[in-house]
mmCIF file of C-alpha atoms and ligand atoms in Angstrom:
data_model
loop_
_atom_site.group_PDB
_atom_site.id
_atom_site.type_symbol
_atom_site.label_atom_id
_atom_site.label_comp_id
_atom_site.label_asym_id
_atom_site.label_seq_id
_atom_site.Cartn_x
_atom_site.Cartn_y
_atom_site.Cartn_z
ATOM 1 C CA UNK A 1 33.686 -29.655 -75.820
ATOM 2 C CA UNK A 2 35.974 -26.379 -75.439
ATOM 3 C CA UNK A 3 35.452 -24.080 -78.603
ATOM 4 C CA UNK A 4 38.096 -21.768 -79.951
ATOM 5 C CA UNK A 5 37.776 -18.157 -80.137
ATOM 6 C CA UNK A 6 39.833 -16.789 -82.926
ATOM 7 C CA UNK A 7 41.206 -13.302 -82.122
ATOM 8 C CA UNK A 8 40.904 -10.336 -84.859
ATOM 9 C CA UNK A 9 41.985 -7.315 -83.536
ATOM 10 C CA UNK A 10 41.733 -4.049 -86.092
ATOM 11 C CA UNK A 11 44.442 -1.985 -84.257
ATOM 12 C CA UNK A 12 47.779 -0.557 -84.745
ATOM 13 C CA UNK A 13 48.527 -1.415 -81.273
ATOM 14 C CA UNK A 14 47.230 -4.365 -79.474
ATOM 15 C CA UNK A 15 50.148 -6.148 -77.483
ATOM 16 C CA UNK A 16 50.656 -9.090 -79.789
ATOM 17 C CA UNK A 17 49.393 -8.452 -83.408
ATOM 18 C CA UNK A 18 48.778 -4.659 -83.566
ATOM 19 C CA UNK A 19 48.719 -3.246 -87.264
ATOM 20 C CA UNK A 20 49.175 -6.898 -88.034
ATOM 21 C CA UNK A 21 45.440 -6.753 -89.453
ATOM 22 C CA UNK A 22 44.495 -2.857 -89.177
ATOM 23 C CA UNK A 23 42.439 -2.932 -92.532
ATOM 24 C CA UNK A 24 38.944 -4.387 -93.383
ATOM 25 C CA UNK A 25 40.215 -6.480 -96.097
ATOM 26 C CA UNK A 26 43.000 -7.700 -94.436
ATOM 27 C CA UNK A 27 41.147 -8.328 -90.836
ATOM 28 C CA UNK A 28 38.109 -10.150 -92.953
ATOM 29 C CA UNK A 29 40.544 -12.237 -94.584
ATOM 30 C CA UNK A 30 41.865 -13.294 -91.029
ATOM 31 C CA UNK A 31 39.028 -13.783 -89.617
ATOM 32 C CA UNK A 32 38.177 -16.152 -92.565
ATOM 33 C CA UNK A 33 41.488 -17.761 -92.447
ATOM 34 C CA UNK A 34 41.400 -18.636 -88.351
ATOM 35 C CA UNK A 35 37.943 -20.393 -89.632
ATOM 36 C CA UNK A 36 39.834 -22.512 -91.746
ATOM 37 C CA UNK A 37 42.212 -23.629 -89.103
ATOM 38 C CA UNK A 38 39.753 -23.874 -86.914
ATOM 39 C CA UNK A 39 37.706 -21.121 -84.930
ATOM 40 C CA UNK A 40 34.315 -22.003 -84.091
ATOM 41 C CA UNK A 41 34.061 -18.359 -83.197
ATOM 42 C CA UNK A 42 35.764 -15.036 -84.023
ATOM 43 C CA UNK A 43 36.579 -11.983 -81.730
ATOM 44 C CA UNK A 44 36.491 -8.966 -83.413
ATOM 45 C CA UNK A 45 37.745 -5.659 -81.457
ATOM 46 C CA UNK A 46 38.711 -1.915 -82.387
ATOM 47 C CA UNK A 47 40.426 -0.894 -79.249
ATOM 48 C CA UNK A 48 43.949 -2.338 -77.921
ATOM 49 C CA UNK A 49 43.154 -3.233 -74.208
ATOM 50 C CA UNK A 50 47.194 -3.520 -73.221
ATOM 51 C CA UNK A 51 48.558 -1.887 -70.107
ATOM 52 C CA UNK A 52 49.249 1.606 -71.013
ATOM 53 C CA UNK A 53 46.844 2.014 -74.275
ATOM 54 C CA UNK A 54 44.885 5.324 -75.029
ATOM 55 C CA UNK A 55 41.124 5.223 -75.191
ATOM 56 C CA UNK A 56 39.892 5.041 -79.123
ATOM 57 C CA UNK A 57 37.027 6.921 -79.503
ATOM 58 C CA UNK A 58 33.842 4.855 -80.002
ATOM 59 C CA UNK A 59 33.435 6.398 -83.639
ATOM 60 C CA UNK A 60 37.186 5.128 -85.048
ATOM 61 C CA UNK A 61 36.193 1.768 -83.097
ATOM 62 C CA UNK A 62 33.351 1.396 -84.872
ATOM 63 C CA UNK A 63 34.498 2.284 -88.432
ATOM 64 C CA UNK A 64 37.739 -0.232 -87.543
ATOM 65 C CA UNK A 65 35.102 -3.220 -86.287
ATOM 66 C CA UNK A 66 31.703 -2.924 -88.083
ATOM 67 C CA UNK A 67 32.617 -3.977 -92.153
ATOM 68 C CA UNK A 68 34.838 -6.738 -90.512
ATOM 69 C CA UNK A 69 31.669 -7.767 -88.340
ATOM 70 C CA UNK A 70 29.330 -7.361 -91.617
ATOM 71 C CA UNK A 71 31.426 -9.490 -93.894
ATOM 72 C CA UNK A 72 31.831 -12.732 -91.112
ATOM 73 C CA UNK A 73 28.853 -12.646 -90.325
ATOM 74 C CA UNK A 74 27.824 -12.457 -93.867
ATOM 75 C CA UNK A 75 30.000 -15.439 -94.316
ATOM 76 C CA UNK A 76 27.982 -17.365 -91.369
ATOM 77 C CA UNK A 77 30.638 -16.832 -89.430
ATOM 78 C CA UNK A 78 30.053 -16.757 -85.235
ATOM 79 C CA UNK A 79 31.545 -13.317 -84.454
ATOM 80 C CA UNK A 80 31.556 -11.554 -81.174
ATOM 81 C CA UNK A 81 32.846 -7.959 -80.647
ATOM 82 C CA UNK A 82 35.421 -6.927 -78.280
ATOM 83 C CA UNK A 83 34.389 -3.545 -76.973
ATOM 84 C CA UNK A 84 33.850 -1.436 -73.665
ATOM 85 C CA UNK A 85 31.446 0.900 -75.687
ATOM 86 C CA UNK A 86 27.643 0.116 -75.550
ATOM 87 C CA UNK A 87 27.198 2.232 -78.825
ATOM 88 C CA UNK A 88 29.502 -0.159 -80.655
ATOM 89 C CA UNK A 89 28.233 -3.187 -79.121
ATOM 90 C CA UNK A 90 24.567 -2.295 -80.595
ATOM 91 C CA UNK A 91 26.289 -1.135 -83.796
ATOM 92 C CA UNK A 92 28.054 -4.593 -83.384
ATOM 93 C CA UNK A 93 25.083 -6.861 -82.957
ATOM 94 C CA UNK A 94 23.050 -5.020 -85.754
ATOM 95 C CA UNK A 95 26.084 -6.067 -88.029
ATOM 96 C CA UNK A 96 25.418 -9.641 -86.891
ATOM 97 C CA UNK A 97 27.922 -10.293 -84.244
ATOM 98 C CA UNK A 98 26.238 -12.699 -81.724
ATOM 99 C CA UNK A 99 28.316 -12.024 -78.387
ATOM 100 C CA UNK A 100 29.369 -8.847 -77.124
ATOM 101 C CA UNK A 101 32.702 -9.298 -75.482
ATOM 102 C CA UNK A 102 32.961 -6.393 -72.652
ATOM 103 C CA UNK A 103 36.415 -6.817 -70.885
ATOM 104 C CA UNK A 104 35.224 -4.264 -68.242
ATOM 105 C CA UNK A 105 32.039 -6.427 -67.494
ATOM 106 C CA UNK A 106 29.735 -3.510 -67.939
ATOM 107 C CA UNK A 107 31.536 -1.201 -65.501
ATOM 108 C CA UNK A 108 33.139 0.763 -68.398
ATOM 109 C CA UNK A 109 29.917 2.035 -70.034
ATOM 110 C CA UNK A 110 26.699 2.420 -67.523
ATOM 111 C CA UNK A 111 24.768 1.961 -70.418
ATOM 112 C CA UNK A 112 26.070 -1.379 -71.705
ATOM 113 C CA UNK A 113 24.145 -3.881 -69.934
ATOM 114 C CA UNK A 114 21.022 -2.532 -70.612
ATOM 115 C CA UNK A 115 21.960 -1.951 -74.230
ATOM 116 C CA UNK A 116 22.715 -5.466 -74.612
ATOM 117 C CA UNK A 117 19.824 -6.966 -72.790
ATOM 118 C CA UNK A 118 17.949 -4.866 -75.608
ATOM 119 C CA UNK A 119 19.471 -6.460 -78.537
ATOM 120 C CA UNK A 120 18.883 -10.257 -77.293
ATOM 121 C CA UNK A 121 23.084 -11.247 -77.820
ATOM 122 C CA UNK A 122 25.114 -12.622 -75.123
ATOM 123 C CA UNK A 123 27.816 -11.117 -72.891
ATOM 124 C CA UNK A 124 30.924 -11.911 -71.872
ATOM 125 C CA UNK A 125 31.346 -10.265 -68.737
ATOM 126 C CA UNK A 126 35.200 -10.153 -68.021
ATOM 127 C CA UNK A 127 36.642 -9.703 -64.357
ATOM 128 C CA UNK A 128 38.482 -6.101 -64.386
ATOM 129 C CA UNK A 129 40.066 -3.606 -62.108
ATOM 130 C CA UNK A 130 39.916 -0.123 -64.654
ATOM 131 C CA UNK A 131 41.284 1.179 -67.386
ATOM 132 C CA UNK A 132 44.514 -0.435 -68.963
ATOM 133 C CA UNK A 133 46.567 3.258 -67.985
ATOM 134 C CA UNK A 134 46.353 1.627 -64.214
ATOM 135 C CA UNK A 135 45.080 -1.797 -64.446
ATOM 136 C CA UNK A 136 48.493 -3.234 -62.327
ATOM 137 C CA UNK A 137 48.183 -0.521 -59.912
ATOM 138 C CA UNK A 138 44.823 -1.596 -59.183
ATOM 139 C CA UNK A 139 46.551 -5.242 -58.811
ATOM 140 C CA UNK A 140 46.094 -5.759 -54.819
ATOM 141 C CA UNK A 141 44.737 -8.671 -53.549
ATOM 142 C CA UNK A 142 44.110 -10.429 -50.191
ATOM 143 C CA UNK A 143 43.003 -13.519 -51.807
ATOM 144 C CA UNK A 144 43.332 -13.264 -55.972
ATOM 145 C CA UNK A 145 40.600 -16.576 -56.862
ATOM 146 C CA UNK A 146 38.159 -16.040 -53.858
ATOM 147 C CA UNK A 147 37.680 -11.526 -54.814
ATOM 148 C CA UNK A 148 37.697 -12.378 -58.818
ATOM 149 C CA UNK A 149 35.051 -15.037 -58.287
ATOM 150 C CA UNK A 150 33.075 -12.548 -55.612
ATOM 151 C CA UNK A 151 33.577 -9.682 -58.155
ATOM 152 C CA UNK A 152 32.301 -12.020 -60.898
ATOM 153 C CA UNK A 153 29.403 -12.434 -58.712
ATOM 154 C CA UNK A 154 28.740 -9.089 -58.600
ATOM 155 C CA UNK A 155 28.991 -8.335 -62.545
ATOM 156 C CA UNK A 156 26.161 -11.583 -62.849
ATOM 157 C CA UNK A 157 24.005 -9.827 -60.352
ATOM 158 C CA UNK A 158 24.208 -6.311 -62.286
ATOM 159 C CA UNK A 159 23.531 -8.209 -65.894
ATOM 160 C CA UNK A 160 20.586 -9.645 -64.524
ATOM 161 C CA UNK A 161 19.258 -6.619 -63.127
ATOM 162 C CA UNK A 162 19.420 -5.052 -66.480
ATOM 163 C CA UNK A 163 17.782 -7.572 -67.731
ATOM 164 C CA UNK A 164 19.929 -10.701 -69.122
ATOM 165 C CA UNK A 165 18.958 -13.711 -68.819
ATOM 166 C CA UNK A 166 21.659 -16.081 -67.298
ATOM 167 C CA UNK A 167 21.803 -18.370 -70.333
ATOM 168 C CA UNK A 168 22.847 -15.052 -72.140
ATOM 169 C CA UNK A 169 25.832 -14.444 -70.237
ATOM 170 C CA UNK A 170 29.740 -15.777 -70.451
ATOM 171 C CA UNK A 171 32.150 -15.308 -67.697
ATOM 172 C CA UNK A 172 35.524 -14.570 -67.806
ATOM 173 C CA UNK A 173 38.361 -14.304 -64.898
ATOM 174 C CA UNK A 174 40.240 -11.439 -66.763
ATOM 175 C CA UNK A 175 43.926 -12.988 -67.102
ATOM 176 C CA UNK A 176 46.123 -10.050 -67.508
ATOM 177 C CA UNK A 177 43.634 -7.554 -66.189
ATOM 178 C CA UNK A 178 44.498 -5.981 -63.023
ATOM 179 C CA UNK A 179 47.128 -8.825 -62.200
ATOM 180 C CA UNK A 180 50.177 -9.668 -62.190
ATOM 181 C CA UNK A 181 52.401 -12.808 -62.861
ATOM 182 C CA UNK A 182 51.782 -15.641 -60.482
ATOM 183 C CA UNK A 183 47.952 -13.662 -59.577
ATOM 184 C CA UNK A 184 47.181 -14.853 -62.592
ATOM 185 C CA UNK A 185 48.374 -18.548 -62.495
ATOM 186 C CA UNK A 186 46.108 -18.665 -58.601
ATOM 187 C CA UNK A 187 43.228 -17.560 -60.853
ATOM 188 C CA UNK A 188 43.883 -20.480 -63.297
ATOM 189 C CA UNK A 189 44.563 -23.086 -60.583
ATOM 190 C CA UNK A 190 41.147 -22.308 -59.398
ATOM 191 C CA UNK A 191 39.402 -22.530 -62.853
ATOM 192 C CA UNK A 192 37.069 -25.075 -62.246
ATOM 193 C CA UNK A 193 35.659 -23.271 -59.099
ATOM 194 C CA UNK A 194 34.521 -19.994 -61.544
ATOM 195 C CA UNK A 195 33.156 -23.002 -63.958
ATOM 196 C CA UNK A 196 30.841 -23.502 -61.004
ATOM 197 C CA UNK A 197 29.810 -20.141 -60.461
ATOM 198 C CA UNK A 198 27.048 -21.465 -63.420
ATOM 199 C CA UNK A 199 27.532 -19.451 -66.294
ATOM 200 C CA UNK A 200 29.841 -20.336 -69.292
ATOM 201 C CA UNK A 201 33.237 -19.414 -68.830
ATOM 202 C CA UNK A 202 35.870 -17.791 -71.514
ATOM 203 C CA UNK A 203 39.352 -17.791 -71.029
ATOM 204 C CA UNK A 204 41.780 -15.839 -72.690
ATOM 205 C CA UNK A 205 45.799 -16.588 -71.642
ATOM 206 C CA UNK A 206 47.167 -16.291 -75.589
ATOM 207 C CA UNK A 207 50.708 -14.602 -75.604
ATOM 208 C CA UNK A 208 50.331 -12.470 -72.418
ATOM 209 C CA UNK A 209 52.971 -11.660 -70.285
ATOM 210 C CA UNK A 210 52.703 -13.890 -67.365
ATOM 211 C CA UNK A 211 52.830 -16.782 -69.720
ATOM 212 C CA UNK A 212 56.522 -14.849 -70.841
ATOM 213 C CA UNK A 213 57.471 -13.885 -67.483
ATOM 214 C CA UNK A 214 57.251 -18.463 -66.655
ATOM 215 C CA UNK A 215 59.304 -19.154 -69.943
ATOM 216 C CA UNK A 216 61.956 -16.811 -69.720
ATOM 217 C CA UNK A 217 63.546 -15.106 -72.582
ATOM 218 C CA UNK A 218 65.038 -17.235 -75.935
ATOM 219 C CA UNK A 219 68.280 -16.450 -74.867
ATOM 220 C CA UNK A 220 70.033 -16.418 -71.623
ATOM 221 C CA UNK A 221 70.343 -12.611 -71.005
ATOM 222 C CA UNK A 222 67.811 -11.926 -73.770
ATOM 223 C CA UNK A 223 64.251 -10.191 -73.133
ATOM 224 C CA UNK A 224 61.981 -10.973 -75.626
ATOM 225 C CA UNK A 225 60.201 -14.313 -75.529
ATOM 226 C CA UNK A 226 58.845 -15.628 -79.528
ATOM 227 C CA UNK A 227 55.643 -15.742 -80.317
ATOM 228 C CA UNK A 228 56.478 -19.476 -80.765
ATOM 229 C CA UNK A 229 56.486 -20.108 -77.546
ATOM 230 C CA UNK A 230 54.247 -17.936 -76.282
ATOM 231 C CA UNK A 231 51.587 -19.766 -78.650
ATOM 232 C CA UNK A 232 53.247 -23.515 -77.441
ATOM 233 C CA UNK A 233 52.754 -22.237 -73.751
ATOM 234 C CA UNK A 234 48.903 -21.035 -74.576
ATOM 235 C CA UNK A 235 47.969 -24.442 -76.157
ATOM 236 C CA UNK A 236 49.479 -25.799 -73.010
ATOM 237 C CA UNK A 237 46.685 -23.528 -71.051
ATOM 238 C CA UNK A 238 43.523 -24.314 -73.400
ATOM 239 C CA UNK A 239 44.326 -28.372 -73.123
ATOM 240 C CA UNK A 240 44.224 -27.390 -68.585
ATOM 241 C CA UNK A 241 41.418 -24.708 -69.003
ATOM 242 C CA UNK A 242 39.373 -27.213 -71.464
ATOM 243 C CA UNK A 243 40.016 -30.183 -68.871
ATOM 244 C CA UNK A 244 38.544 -27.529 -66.163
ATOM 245 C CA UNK A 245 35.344 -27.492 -68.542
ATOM 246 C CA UNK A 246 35.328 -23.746 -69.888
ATOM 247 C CA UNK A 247 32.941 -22.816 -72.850
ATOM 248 C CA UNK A 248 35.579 -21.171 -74.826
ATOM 249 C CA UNK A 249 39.658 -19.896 -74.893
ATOM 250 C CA UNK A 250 40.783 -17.075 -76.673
ATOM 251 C CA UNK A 251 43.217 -17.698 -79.000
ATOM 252 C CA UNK A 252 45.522 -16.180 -81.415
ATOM 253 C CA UNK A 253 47.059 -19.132 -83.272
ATOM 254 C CA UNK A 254 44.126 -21.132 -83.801
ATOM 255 C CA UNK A 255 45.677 -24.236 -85.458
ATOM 256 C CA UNK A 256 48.408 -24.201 -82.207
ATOM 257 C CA UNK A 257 44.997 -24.625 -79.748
ATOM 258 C CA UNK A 258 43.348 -26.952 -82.081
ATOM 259 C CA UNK A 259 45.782 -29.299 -82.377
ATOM 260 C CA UNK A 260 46.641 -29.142 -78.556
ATOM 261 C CA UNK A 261 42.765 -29.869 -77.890
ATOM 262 C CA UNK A 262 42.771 -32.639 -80.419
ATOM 263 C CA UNK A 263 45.619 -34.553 -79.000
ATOM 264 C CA UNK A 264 44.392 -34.521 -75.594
ATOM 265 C CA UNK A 265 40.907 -35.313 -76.661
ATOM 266 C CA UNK A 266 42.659 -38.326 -78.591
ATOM 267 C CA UNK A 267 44.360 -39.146 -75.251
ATOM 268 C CA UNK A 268 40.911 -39.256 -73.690
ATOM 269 C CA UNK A 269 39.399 -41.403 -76.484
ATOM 270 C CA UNK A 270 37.151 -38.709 -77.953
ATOM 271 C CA UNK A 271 37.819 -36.807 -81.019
ATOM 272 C CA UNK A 272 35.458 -34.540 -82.595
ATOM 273 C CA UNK A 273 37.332 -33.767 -85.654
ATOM 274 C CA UNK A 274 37.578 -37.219 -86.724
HETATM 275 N N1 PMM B 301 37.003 -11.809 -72.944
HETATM 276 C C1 PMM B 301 38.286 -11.443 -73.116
HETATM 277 N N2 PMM B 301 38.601 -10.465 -74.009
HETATM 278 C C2 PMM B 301 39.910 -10.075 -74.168
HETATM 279 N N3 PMM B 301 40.207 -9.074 -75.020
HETATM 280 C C3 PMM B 301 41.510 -8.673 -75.181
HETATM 281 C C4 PMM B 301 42.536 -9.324 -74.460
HETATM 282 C C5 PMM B 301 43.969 -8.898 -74.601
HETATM 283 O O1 PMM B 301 44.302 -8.367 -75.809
HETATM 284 P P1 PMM B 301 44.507 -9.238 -77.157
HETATM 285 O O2 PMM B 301 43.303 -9.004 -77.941
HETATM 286 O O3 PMM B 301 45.700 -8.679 -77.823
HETATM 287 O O4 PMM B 301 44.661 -10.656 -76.750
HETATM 288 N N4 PMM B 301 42.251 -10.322 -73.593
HETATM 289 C C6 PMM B 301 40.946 -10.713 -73.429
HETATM 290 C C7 PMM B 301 40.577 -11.759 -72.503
HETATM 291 O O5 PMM B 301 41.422 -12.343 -71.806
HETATM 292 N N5 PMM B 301 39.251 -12.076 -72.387
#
């Protein structure tokens, strides 16, 4: 069973929803509303990761992310935080987020893997290529599935030499990070071969470019693709990565993914929502 991962980003200027919910009240309330539609999970991050986007001190992420974290998990909500900074994932986990969502996989912060094995959470450890200034020009690839899944190997091998235990870590294949349009649909098509790498895997397609770039724009001659269809096209992609058997996809319109899952579980005779 594929569990959603509601996003909650406290920035003025993530890619798809920045300033959207740059307060605590307003973030708390939508991390508490993607619940309700939904979410068995909540990502909660500080820092926009888009192509281009500054570096946010680990102080302003932290005063952006921790109340937010405090009040979910206060609410018994499952929150993980979405941050390259070890300081905030402690900070994070001590608020009573569960995951720590690193999109550099530890390479960001020396000190994160370590940090984490310390507090007991789980990691995602996402595929990357550096720092969102350059992460296309870092975009080179002889064969896109076969050095994600050997660089993924290589982020598993450093966790557990820092001390976490397998069963603590998550996976991800980094869709958007260091590559580009149809590098990112050979990563998909080989989903099921990082599912058998071992560890859980998290997947997070919602509203990114590539997913644009395959639609085309609303109107001929137009460029801007609607957030309709971007969230239609990244239902489309939980229903295929859920079929591949990931752990997780990271979502921004909850109630688009949830109904997507529940129809094709329906179509395969199961339906946990029932
Ligand atoms: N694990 C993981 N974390 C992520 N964090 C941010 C974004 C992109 O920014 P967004 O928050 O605006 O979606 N994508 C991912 C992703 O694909 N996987």
């Amino acid at each position: 069973m594929t569990l959603i991962m509601g996003v909650v980003n406290v920035t003025p200027d993530s890619f798809s929803d920045g300033g959207r919910y740059d307060d605590t009240e307003r973030a708390i309330a939508h991390g508490m509303a993607l619940c309700a539609r939904g979410a068995d999970l909540v990502d909660v991050g500080g820092e926009s990761t888009r192509p281009g986007a500054d570096r946010v001190s680990p102080d302003i992420e932290r005063a952006r992310v921790i109340p937010v974290i405090e009040a979910l998990a206060a609410a018994g909500v499952t929150v993980s935080v979405d941050t390259m900074n070890a300081s905030t994932g402690v900070a994070a986990v001590e608020a009573g987020a569960r995951i720590v969502n690193d999109v550099s996989g530890g390479l960001a912060d020396p000190e994160m893997l370590s940090a984490v094995a310390e507090t007991g959470a789980d990691i995602v450890l996402q595929h990357w290529r550096g720092a969102s200034s350059d992460m296309y020009a870092n975009a080179r690839y002889d064969d896109v599935l076969r050095e994600v899944i050997d660089e993924l190997a290589g982020r598993i091998r450093a966790a557990a030499k820092a001390g976490i235990p397998p069963a603590r870590m998550i996976i991800d294949p980094g869709i958007g990070f260091g590559k580009q349009g149809d590098q990112n649909w050979g990563v998909l098509r080989g989903l099921e071969r990082i599912v058998g790498i071992g560890p859980r895997v998290l997947v997070g397609t919602s509203r990114k470019r590539f997913l644009a770039e395959t639609l085309g724009p609303d109107e001929p001659g137009g460029d801007t693709v609607s957030e309709r269809r971007r969230d239609l096209a990244t239902a489309v992609t939980s229903v295929l990565a859920a079929e591949a058997g990931v752990w997780a996809v990271r979502v921004h319109d909850v109630g688009a993914t949830k109904d997507a899952l529940r129809i094709a579980e329906a179509w395969r005779g199961e339906d946990r929502w029932k």
